[in-house]
Short mmCIF file of C-alpha atoms and ligand atoms in Angstrom, two decimals:
data_model
loop_
_atom_site.label_atom_id
_atom_site.label_comp_id
_atom_site.label_asym_id
_atom_site.label_seq_id
_atom_site.Cartn_x
_atom_site.Cartn_y
_atom_site.Cartn_z
CA MET W 1 0.00 0.00 0.00
CA GLU W 2 1.25 3.47 -0.86
CA PHE W 3 0.56 6.59 1.17
CA LYS W 4 2.41 9.15 -1.02
CA GLU W 5 -0.49 11.53 -1.61
CA SER W 6 -1.47 11.38 2.06
CA ALA W 7 2.12 12.25 3.00
CA ARG W 8 2.17 15.20 0.58
CA LEU W 9 -1.14 16.62 1.80
CA TYR W 10 -0.14 16.09 5.44
CA GLU W 11 2.79 18.49 4.87
CA GLU W 12 0.24 21.08 3.67
CA ALA W 13 -2.07 20.44 6.63
CA LYS W 14 0.78 21.00 9.10
CA LYS W 15 1.56 24.43 7.66
CA TYR W 16 -1.82 25.79 8.67
CA THR W 17 -2.90 23.64 11.61
CA PRO W 18 -0.79 22.59 14.61
CA GLY W 19 0.08 18.96 13.95
CA GLY W 20 -2.18 19.00 10.89
CA VAL W 21 -5.13 17.48 12.78
CA HIS W 22 -8.15 18.92 14.54
CA THR W 23 -8.36 16.46 17.46
CA SER W 24 -5.28 15.41 19.38
CA ILE W 25 -5.49 11.64 19.04
CA ARG W 26 -6.00 11.79 15.28
CA ASN W 27 -2.27 12.27 14.85
CA LEU W 28 -1.26 8.66 14.22
CA GLU W 29 1.18 6.94 11.85
CA PRO W 30 0.78 6.49 8.94
CA HIS W 31 -0.88 9.89 8.68
CA LEU W 32 -3.80 9.38 6.33
CA ILE W 33 -5.77 12.01 4.45
CA PHE W 34 -9.30 10.77 3.84
CA LYS W 35 -11.39 11.75 0.84
CA LYS W 36 -14.41 9.49 0.64
CA ALA W 37 -16.67 7.42 2.90
CA GLU W 38 -19.54 5.13 1.97
CA GLY W 39 -21.32 2.48 4.05
CA ALA W 40 -18.73 0.24 5.71
CA TYR W 41 -15.83 1.68 3.66
CA ILE W 42 -13.48 4.65 3.81
CA TYR W 43 -10.98 5.75 1.14
CA ASP W 44 -7.74 7.69 1.54
CA ALA W 45 -6.11 10.23 -0.78
CA ASP W 46 -4.03 7.50 -2.47
CA GLY W 47 -7.21 5.61 -3.35
CA ASN W 48 -6.66 2.90 -0.72
CA LYS W 49 -9.95 1.35 0.38
CA TYR W 50 -10.54 0.16 3.94
CA ILE W 51 -13.31 -1.67 5.76
CA ASP W 52 -13.88 0.82 8.55
CA TYR W 53 -14.11 -0.38 12.14
CA GLN W 54 -13.00 2.94 13.61
CA GLY W 55 -16.32 4.52 12.65
CA ALA W 56 -15.10 7.98 13.71
CA PHE W 57 -15.04 6.83 17.36
CA GLY W 58 -18.61 5.61 17.29
CA PRO W 59 -21.20 7.77 15.55
CA TYR W 60 -21.65 5.59 12.46
CA ILE W 61 -24.16 3.06 13.72
CA LEU W 62 -25.77 2.96 10.24
CA GLY W 63 -22.55 3.31 8.26
CA HIS W 64 -21.02 6.28 6.47
CA ASN W 65 -23.11 8.63 4.36
CA ASN W 66 -26.33 6.79 5.02
CA PRO W 67 -28.69 7.80 2.18
CA TYR W 68 -31.84 7.88 4.34
CA VAL W 69 -30.24 10.17 6.92
CA ASN W 70 -28.51 12.34 4.31
CA ASN W 71 -31.74 12.80 2.34
CA LYS W 72 -33.64 13.80 5.48
CA VAL W 73 -30.97 16.41 6.19
CA ILE W 74 -31.08 17.73 2.62
CA GLU W 75 -34.89 17.80 2.76
CA ALA W 76 -34.80 19.74 6.04
CA LEU W 77 -32.29 22.23 4.64
CA GLY W 78 -34.57 22.78 1.66
CA ARG W 79 -37.00 24.55 3.96
CA THR W 80 -35.43 25.41 7.32
CA ASP W 81 -32.19 25.95 9.24
CA LEU W 82 -31.58 27.94 12.46
CA TYR W 83 -33.48 30.85 14.00
CA GLY W 84 -31.94 31.80 17.32
CA THR W 85 -35.38 32.28 18.81
CA GLY W 86 -38.34 30.05 19.56
CA THR W 87 -38.39 26.35 18.73
CA THR W 88 -38.39 24.30 15.53
CA ASP W 89 -40.75 21.50 14.61
CA LEU W 90 -37.68 19.24 14.28
CA GLU W 91 -36.59 19.97 17.86
CA ILE W 92 -40.02 18.99 19.16
CA GLU W 93 -40.17 15.78 17.13
CA LEU W 94 -36.70 14.68 18.24
CA ALA W 95 -37.33 15.52 21.90
CA GLN W 96 -40.53 13.44 21.79
CA LYS W 97 -38.66 10.46 20.36
CA ILE W 98 -35.88 10.60 22.94
CA CYS W 99 -38.31 10.93 25.86
CA LYS W 100 -40.31 8.01 24.47
CA HIS W 101 -37.34 5.65 24.19
CA VAL W 102 -34.78 6.53 26.89
CA PRO W 103 -35.91 5.48 30.39
CA SER W 104 -34.26 8.39 32.27
CA ALA W 105 -35.41 11.03 29.77
CA GLU W 106 -38.41 12.89 31.17
CA GLN W 107 -37.08 16.00 29.45
CA VAL W 108 -34.19 16.68 27.08
CA LEU W 109 -32.07 19.57 25.83
CA PHE W 110 -29.88 19.63 22.71
CA CYS W 111 -26.33 20.86 22.34
CA ASN W 112 -23.57 20.11 19.85
CA SER W 113 -21.01 17.81 21.44
CA GLY W 114 -20.65 15.23 24.18
CA SER W 115 -18.30 17.53 26.09
CA GLU W 116 -20.96 20.22 26.24
CA ALA W 117 -23.50 17.67 27.44
CA THR W 118 -21.31 16.40 30.31
CA PHE W 119 -20.39 19.97 31.27
CA HIS W 120 -24.08 20.91 31.55
CA ALA W 121 -24.95 17.73 33.45
CA ILE W 122 -22.27 18.34 36.06
CA ARG W 123 -23.13 22.00 36.53
CA LEU W 124 -26.80 21.08 36.92
CA ALA W 125 -25.90 18.43 39.52
CA ARG W 126 -23.90 21.02 41.48
CA ALA W 127 -26.81 23.45 41.40
CA VAL W 128 -29.31 20.79 42.52
CA THR W 129 -27.19 19.39 45.37
CA LYS W 130 -25.40 22.60 46.37
CA ARG W 131 -22.26 20.45 46.54
CA VAL W 132 -19.04 20.69 44.56
CA LYS W 133 -17.27 17.34 44.26
CA LEU W 134 -17.58 14.91 41.41
CA ILE W 135 -16.67 11.21 41.17
CA LYS W 136 -15.37 9.75 37.91
CA PHE W 137 -13.59 6.49 37.11
CA GLN W 138 -10.00 5.89 36.09
CA GLY W 139 -9.83 5.41 32.31
CA CYS W 140 -13.24 6.88 31.52
CA TYR W 141 -13.46 9.84 29.15
CA HIS W 142 -16.21 12.43 29.36
CA GLY W 143 -14.87 15.22 27.14
CA TRP W 144 -12.21 17.88 27.17
CA HIS W 145 -13.38 20.33 29.87
CA ASP W 146 -11.70 20.89 33.23
CA TYR W 147 -14.34 19.09 35.34
CA VAL W 148 -13.59 15.70 33.79
CA ALA W 149 -10.24 15.85 31.97
CA ARG W 150 -8.21 13.96 34.53
CA ASN W 151 -7.21 10.30 34.90
CA MET W 152 -8.20 9.35 31.39
CA LEU W 153 -5.61 7.20 29.58
CA SER W 154 -3.16 7.64 32.48
CA SER W 155 0.32 6.20 32.24
CA TRP W 156 0.50 3.11 34.43
CA ASP W 157 2.45 4.84 37.19
CA MET W 158 -0.24 7.54 37.44
CA ILE W 159 -3.26 5.26 37.91
CA GLY W 160 -5.53 6.71 40.58
CA LYS W 161 -3.06 9.53 41.29
CA ARG W 162 -3.51 13.22 40.51
CA ASP W 163 -3.27 13.07 36.72
CA PRO W 164 -4.62 16.16 34.91
CA GLY W 165 -5.01 15.61 31.19
CA SER W 166 -3.93 19.09 30.15
CA ALA W 167 -1.79 22.04 31.04
CA GLY W 168 -3.83 25.11 31.88
CA MET W 169 -6.55 23.33 33.83
CA MET W 170 -7.98 25.05 36.88
CA GLU W 171 -6.47 23.48 40.02
CA GLU W 172 -9.80 23.57 41.89
CA ALA W 173 -11.51 21.68 39.09
CA ILE W 174 -8.86 18.97 39.13
CA ASP W 175 -8.96 18.57 42.91
CA ASN W 176 -12.73 18.49 43.16
CA THR W 177 -12.92 15.54 40.78
CA LEU W 178 -12.33 12.33 42.72
CA VAL W 179 -11.21 9.20 40.89
CA CYS W 180 -12.46 5.68 41.65
CA THR W 181 -11.83 2.20 40.26
CA PHE W 182 -14.43 0.79 37.86
CA ASN W 183 -16.28 -2.30 39.14
CA ASP W 184 -15.16 -1.59 42.72
CA LEU W 185 -18.20 -0.64 44.80
CA GLU W 186 -16.19 -0.63 48.04
CA ASP W 187 -13.85 1.98 46.62
CA VAL W 188 -16.81 4.14 45.59
CA GLU W 189 -18.46 3.75 48.98
CA SER W 190 -15.33 4.65 50.91
CA THR W 191 -14.70 7.67 48.62
CA ILE W 192 -18.25 8.88 49.25
CA LYS W 193 -17.90 8.35 52.99
CA SER W 194 -14.61 10.17 53.26
CA ASN W 195 -16.17 13.13 51.37
CA ASP W 196 -19.42 12.94 53.30
CA GLY W 197 -22.05 15.43 52.10
CA GLU W 198 -19.69 16.95 49.51
CA VAL W 199 -20.24 14.81 46.40
CA ALA W 200 -22.66 16.38 43.91
CA ALA W 201 -22.49 13.79 41.15
CA LEU W 202 -21.06 10.52 39.99
CA ILE W 203 -20.41 10.33 36.25
CA ILE W 204 -19.74 7.02 34.54
CA GLU W 205 -19.54 5.41 31.12
CA PRO W 206 -21.80 2.43 31.93
CA ILE W 207 -19.47 0.43 29.67
CA PRO W 208 -16.05 2.15 29.55
CA HIS W 209 -15.58 1.99 25.79
CA ASN W 210 -12.84 4.60 25.86
CA ILE W 211 -10.56 1.79 26.96
CA GLY W 212 -12.02 -0.83 24.64
CA CYS W 213 -14.79 -2.73 26.35
CA ILE W 214 -14.84 -3.38 30.09
CA MET W 215 -18.20 -4.77 31.15
CA PRO W 216 -19.81 -3.65 34.38
CA GLN W 217 -19.88 -6.73 36.63
CA PRO W 218 -23.31 -7.92 37.83
CA GLY W 219 -24.58 -5.61 40.57
CA PHE W 220 -22.07 -2.80 39.95
CA LEU W 221 -24.39 -0.30 38.24
CA GLU W 222 -27.23 -1.27 40.60
CA GLY W 223 -24.85 -0.71 43.52
CA LEU W 224 -23.95 2.75 42.25
CA ARG W 225 -27.63 3.61 41.92
CA LYS W 226 -28.18 2.54 45.55
CA LEU W 227 -25.17 4.45 46.87
CA CYS W 228 -26.19 7.60 45.00
CA ASP W 229 -29.72 7.34 46.39
CA GLU W 230 -28.47 6.81 49.93
CA HIS W 231 -26.11 9.79 49.79
CA GLY W 232 -28.16 12.26 47.74
CA ILE W 233 -25.75 12.12 44.78
CA ILE W 234 -26.86 12.72 41.18
CA LEU W 235 -26.06 9.66 39.06
CA ILE W 236 -25.02 10.61 35.52
CA PHE W 237 -24.72 7.94 32.84
CA ASP W 238 -22.49 9.27 30.10
CA GLU W 239 -23.99 7.37 27.17
CA VAL W 240 -22.20 9.35 24.48
CA ILE W 241 -20.85 6.05 23.08
CA THR W 242 -23.30 3.46 24.47
CA GLY W 243 -26.41 5.56 23.81
CA PHE W 244 -28.44 4.41 20.79
CA ARG W 245 -25.55 2.15 19.73
CA HIS W 246 -26.50 -0.61 22.16
CA ASP W 247 -30.23 0.03 22.21
CA ILE W 248 -32.60 2.79 21.09
CA GLY W 249 -33.25 3.20 24.83
CA CYS W 250 -29.47 3.42 25.47
CA TYR W 251 -27.49 0.97 27.66
CA GLN W 252 -29.56 1.96 30.72
CA LYS W 253 -32.50 0.13 29.12
CA VAL W 254 -30.39 -3.01 28.67
CA ALA W 255 -28.95 -2.78 32.20
CA GLY W 256 -32.26 -1.95 33.84
CA VAL W 257 -30.63 0.85 35.86
CA THR W 258 -32.01 4.36 35.44
CA PRO W 259 -29.69 7.30 36.13
CA ASP W 260 -30.85 10.78 37.14
CA LEU W 261 -29.22 12.41 34.13
CA THR W 262 -27.98 11.01 30.81
CA THR W 263 -25.62 12.51 28.28
CA MET W 264 -25.83 11.37 24.65
CA GLY W 265 -24.17 12.10 21.31
CA LYS W 266 -22.37 10.12 18.59
CA ALA W 267 -24.74 7.36 17.35
CA MET W 268 -27.67 9.65 18.07
CA ALA W 269 -27.34 11.22 14.59
CA ASN W 270 -25.13 8.84 12.61
CA GLY W 271 -22.21 11.25 12.35
CA PHE W 272 -23.95 14.60 12.27
CA PRO W 273 -23.06 17.00 15.08
CA ILE W 274 -25.65 16.96 17.84
CA ALA W 275 -25.64 15.86 21.48
CA ALA W 276 -28.13 15.91 24.33
CA ILE W 277 -28.61 15.95 28.05
CA ALA W 278 -31.73 14.33 29.43
CA GLY W 279 -33.10 13.42 32.81
CA LYS W 280 -35.62 13.86 35.55
CA LYS W 281 -38.00 16.76 34.95
CA GLN W 282 -37.49 18.12 38.48
CA TYR W 283 -33.78 18.58 37.65
CA MET W 284 -34.08 19.57 33.99
CA GLN W 285 -36.45 22.38 34.95
CA ARG W 286 -33.60 24.07 36.77
CA PHE W 287 -32.08 25.01 33.38
CA ASN W 288 -32.87 28.60 32.48
CA THR W 289 -34.56 27.57 29.24
CA GLN W 290 -37.45 27.20 31.71
CA PRO W 291 -38.66 30.60 32.99
CA GLY W 292 -37.31 30.95 36.52
CA GLY W 293 -34.60 28.35 35.97
CA ASP W 294 -31.22 29.30 37.39
CA VAL W 295 -28.75 27.03 35.55
CA TRP W 296 -27.43 28.60 32.38
CA PHE W 297 -28.04 26.71 29.16
CA ALA W 298 -27.28 28.18 25.76
CA GLY W 299 -25.61 27.62 22.40
CA THR W 300 -25.93 29.42 19.08
CA TYR W 301 -26.14 26.17 17.13
CA ASN W 302 -28.26 24.18 19.61
CA GLY W 303 -31.10 22.40 17.82
CA HIS W 304 -29.80 23.20 14.31
CA ALA W 305 -31.84 21.59 11.52
CA VAL W 306 -28.86 19.53 10.35
CA GLY W 307 -28.39 17.70 13.66
CA THR W 308 -32.05 17.38 14.58
CA ALA W 309 -33.12 16.11 11.14
CA ALA W 310 -30.21 13.64 11.11
CA SER W 311 -31.07 12.39 14.58
CA ILE W 312 -34.77 11.95 13.79
CA ALA W 313 -33.82 9.99 10.67
CA THR W 314 -31.32 7.83 12.58
CA LEU W 315 -33.85 6.99 15.28
CA GLU W 316 -36.48 6.28 12.61
CA MET W 317 -34.10 3.77 11.04
CA MET W 318 -33.72 2.12 14.45
CA GLU W 319 -37.50 2.08 14.94
CA ASN W 320 -38.31 0.70 11.50
CA GLU W 321 -35.42 -1.58 10.57
CA PRO W 322 -33.58 -4.37 12.41
CA VAL W 323 -30.54 -2.16 13.02
CA HIS W 324 -29.65 -3.51 16.45
CA GLU W 325 -30.50 -7.10 15.58
CA HIS W 326 -28.10 -6.86 12.61
CA VAL W 327 -25.16 -5.23 14.39
CA PHE W 328 -25.53 -7.50 17.44
CA ARG W 329 -25.53 -10.60 15.22
CA LEU W 330 -22.43 -9.47 13.32
CA GLY W 331 -20.73 -8.45 16.58
CA GLU W 332 -21.29 -11.93 17.97
CA LYS W 333 -20.09 -13.51 14.73
CA MET W 334 -16.91 -11.41 14.85
CA ARG W 335 -16.22 -12.23 18.50
CA SER W 336 -16.79 -15.95 18.14
CA GLY W 337 -14.72 -16.03 14.92
CA LEU W 338 -11.92 -14.22 16.72
CA ARG W 339 -12.04 -16.62 19.66
CA ASP W 340 -11.78 -19.60 17.29
CA ILE W 341 -8.76 -18.13 15.48
CA LEU W 342 -6.96 -17.14 18.68
CA LYS W 343 -7.57 -20.57 20.16
CA ARG W 344 -6.38 -22.31 17.00
CA LEU W 345 -3.19 -20.24 17.01
CA ASP W 346 -2.79 -20.64 20.77
CA ILE W 347 -2.47 -16.88 21.39
CA GLU W 348 -3.06 -15.57 24.89
CA SER W 349 -5.97 -13.17 24.51
CA TYR W 350 -9.33 -11.99 25.73
CA VAL W 351 -11.97 -11.07 23.14
CA ALA W 352 -14.12 -8.36 24.66
CA GLY W 353 -17.19 -6.59 23.41
CA PHE W 354 -20.86 -5.86 23.57
CA GLY W 355 -23.28 -5.70 20.64
CA SER W 356 -21.57 -3.93 17.75
CA VAL W 357 -18.37 -3.16 19.70
CA PHE W 358 -15.43 -5.53 19.94
CA THR W 359 -11.74 -5.69 20.63
CA THR W 360 -9.07 -8.30 21.33
CA TYR W 361 -6.87 -7.68 24.33
CA PHE W 362 -3.65 -9.65 24.26
CA MET W 363 -3.82 -10.80 27.87
CA GLY W 364 -4.98 -13.97 29.54
CA PHE W 365 -8.02 -12.85 31.53
CA GLU W 366 -11.06 -10.58 31.45
CA PRO W 367 -10.06 -7.04 32.45
CA LYS W 368 -12.40 -5.56 35.06
CA ASN W 369 -10.82 -2.11 35.37
CA TYR W 370 -8.16 0.16 33.88
CA SER W 371 -5.33 -1.27 35.99
CA ASP W 372 -5.96 -4.75 34.59
CA LEU W 373 -5.16 -3.42 31.11
CA GLN W 374 -1.49 -3.15 32.04
CA HIS W 375 -1.44 -6.86 31.20
CA ASN W 376 -2.48 -6.18 27.61
CA ASP W 377 0.49 -6.46 25.22
CA ALA W 378 0.21 -2.89 23.88
CA VAL W 379 3.07 -3.19 21.40
CA PHE W 380 1.49 -6.26 19.82
CA TYR W 381 -1.99 -4.68 19.94
CA VAL W 382 -0.86 -1.68 17.89
CA ALA W 383 1.39 -3.68 15.52
CA TYR W 384 -1.51 -6.06 14.80
CA ARG W 385 -3.76 -3.14 13.94
CA ARG W 386 -1.14 -1.62 11.65
CA ALA W 387 -0.71 -4.95 9.86
CA LEU W 388 -4.48 -5.13 9.33
CA MET W 389 -4.47 -1.63 7.90
CA GLU W 390 -2.06 -2.83 5.22
CA LYS W 391 -4.73 -5.39 4.25
CA GLY W 392 -7.44 -2.76 3.97
CA ILE W 393 -8.97 -3.18 7.41
CA PHE W 394 -9.07 0.00 9.42
CA LYS W 395 -8.91 -0.30 13.19
CA LEU W 396 -7.36 2.66 14.96
CA PRO W 397 -3.66 1.81 15.54
CA MET W 398 -3.70 2.85 19.17
CA ASN W 399 -3.66 0.83 22.39
CA MET W 400 -6.99 -0.06 24.02
CA LYS W 401 -9.12 1.34 21.20
CA ARG W 402 -12.36 -0.42 20.31
CA ASN W 403 -13.90 -1.35 16.95
CA HIS W 404 -17.42 -0.63 15.74
CA ILE W 405 -19.67 -2.58 13.40
CA SER W 406 -22.37 -0.68 11.55
CA TYR W 407 -25.65 -1.56 9.86
CA SER W 408 -23.74 -1.26 6.55
CA HIS W 409 -21.31 -4.04 7.44
CA THR W 410 -22.41 -7.42 6.11
CA ASP W 411 -21.36 -11.05 6.58
CA LYS W 412 -19.03 -10.53 3.61
CA GLU W 413 -16.98 -7.87 5.43
CA ILE W 414 -16.89 -9.87 8.66
CA ASP W 415 -15.78 -13.07 6.85
CA TYR W 416 -13.07 -11.21 4.94
CA THR W 417 -11.89 -9.45 8.11
CA LEU W 418 -11.62 -12.75 9.99
CA GLU W 419 -9.60 -14.26 7.10
CA CYS W 420 -7.20 -11.30 7.16
CA ILE W 421 -6.92 -11.47 10.95
CA GLU W 422 -5.93 -15.12 10.80
CA ASP W 423 -3.30 -14.41 8.09
CA VAL W 424 -1.87 -11.46 10.01
CA LEU W 425 -1.71 -13.28 13.33
CA ARG W 426 -0.09 -16.36 11.74
CA VAL W 427 2.66 -14.19 10.27
CA MET W 428 3.13 -12.13 13.44
CA LYS W 429 3.35 -15.22 15.61
CA GLY W 430 5.55 -17.09 13.10
CA LYS W 431 2.94 -19.83 12.68
CA LYS W 432 2.97 -20.09 8.88
C1 PLP K 1 -18.16 8.70 26.81
C2 PLP K 1 -17.85 10.02 26.18
N1 PLP K 1 -18.31 11.13 26.73
C3 PLP K 1 -18.09 12.36 26.20
C4 PLP K 1 -17.33 12.48 25.06
C5 PLP K 1 -17.06 13.83 24.48
O1 PLP K 1 -17.80 13.98 23.31
P1 PLP K 1 -17.37 15.03 22.19
O2 PLP K 1 -16.09 14.52 21.61
O3 PLP K 1 -18.53 14.99 21.23
O4 PLP K 1 -17.21 16.35 22.86
C6 PLP K 1 -16.80 11.34 24.45
C7 PLP K 1 -15.99 11.46 23.23
O5 PLP K 1 -15.36 10.54 22.77
C8 PLP K 1 -17.06 10.08 25.02
O6 PLP K 1 -16.56 8.96 24.49
#
């Protein structure tokens, strides 16, 4: 495979943009310039074609450039856009759909990114509880803002320690965010007790997909719900990845645990920019979109026709077609195919995943938290992904990253991917 045109354009990109990319972790080798996306496939500037499992970090539940969604957006733009006052018919229709499907959503507000949604949820929780502290989990990601940007992909020696993700963060924000271990209820309980009456909210990815796929152990999410109830803490499920990808009612519907507030984005609109915060009416009414509300909520582009039309269309697809049935079946096929190959080749590994999400950790047991992932062979993990890229299979070449299957993937892509995986692993393990 040649990447000459990508390399040439990358030099141009770097002249005008620091690092040539517009999100930090996009700067990976080889640096690809993308020009076309369709269904399960993406194409780079050299004309290389890849089956895409990166899926832009998760929005593409239906696949790239889905015609139904795109046409609904074009149709909407033929008559409407953004007003900066009042409400649009599209906003009402989308809000109705979300409140119908998502258990925690008595009311909903739209914004443009997952980071905005988590920021609003945390500020609301602080207003409601009149407390300041926040609990998050080591390895979880909730966006770029100061409240949550600590202890994300920490280096192993910084696990659980004070690990801000950026220079320039406000010290008070860092110190008021407490960090717990995923799947460890005792740790959460003791953290709450040693900060008695000070914790406003607990924010969690119900499945931490930012580190691949670590499943909540039976009773963990239920235990968090109970602890939050007992201590007057607002429970926030950050379903920016899990929401709509794992069920039209989000993962909370699957788990049977209802948070107080939910943040959503990504698969909500199949790649178009929109996000949401939803939750109990008694809390949502504190936002100052409600007359008398005292928690600021605003955004020039909130509720734009592009995002709302795309989201309505995406949810309609989920309502009317077997989207989840399809991606769950292919996810299971991929995971069981992987397990067979890895067993055949006698490679120490753990195939993780849920529904349309999967990854192979090169370690001998099921990881239950971020610390466990130290046992994953990161060098092999990344090299394996790079080798697959050379065969036209795109999985982000970065440690701990997950893969996504979309409604556009078919048995053909899964079968071909499994064949390539077996070839690559045989060569890498010298088993040919
Ligand atoms: C769980 C989770 N929450 C929040 C965010 C932030 O969303 P955005 O990148 O749209 O600001 C992300 C982004 O990857 C995420 O994975």
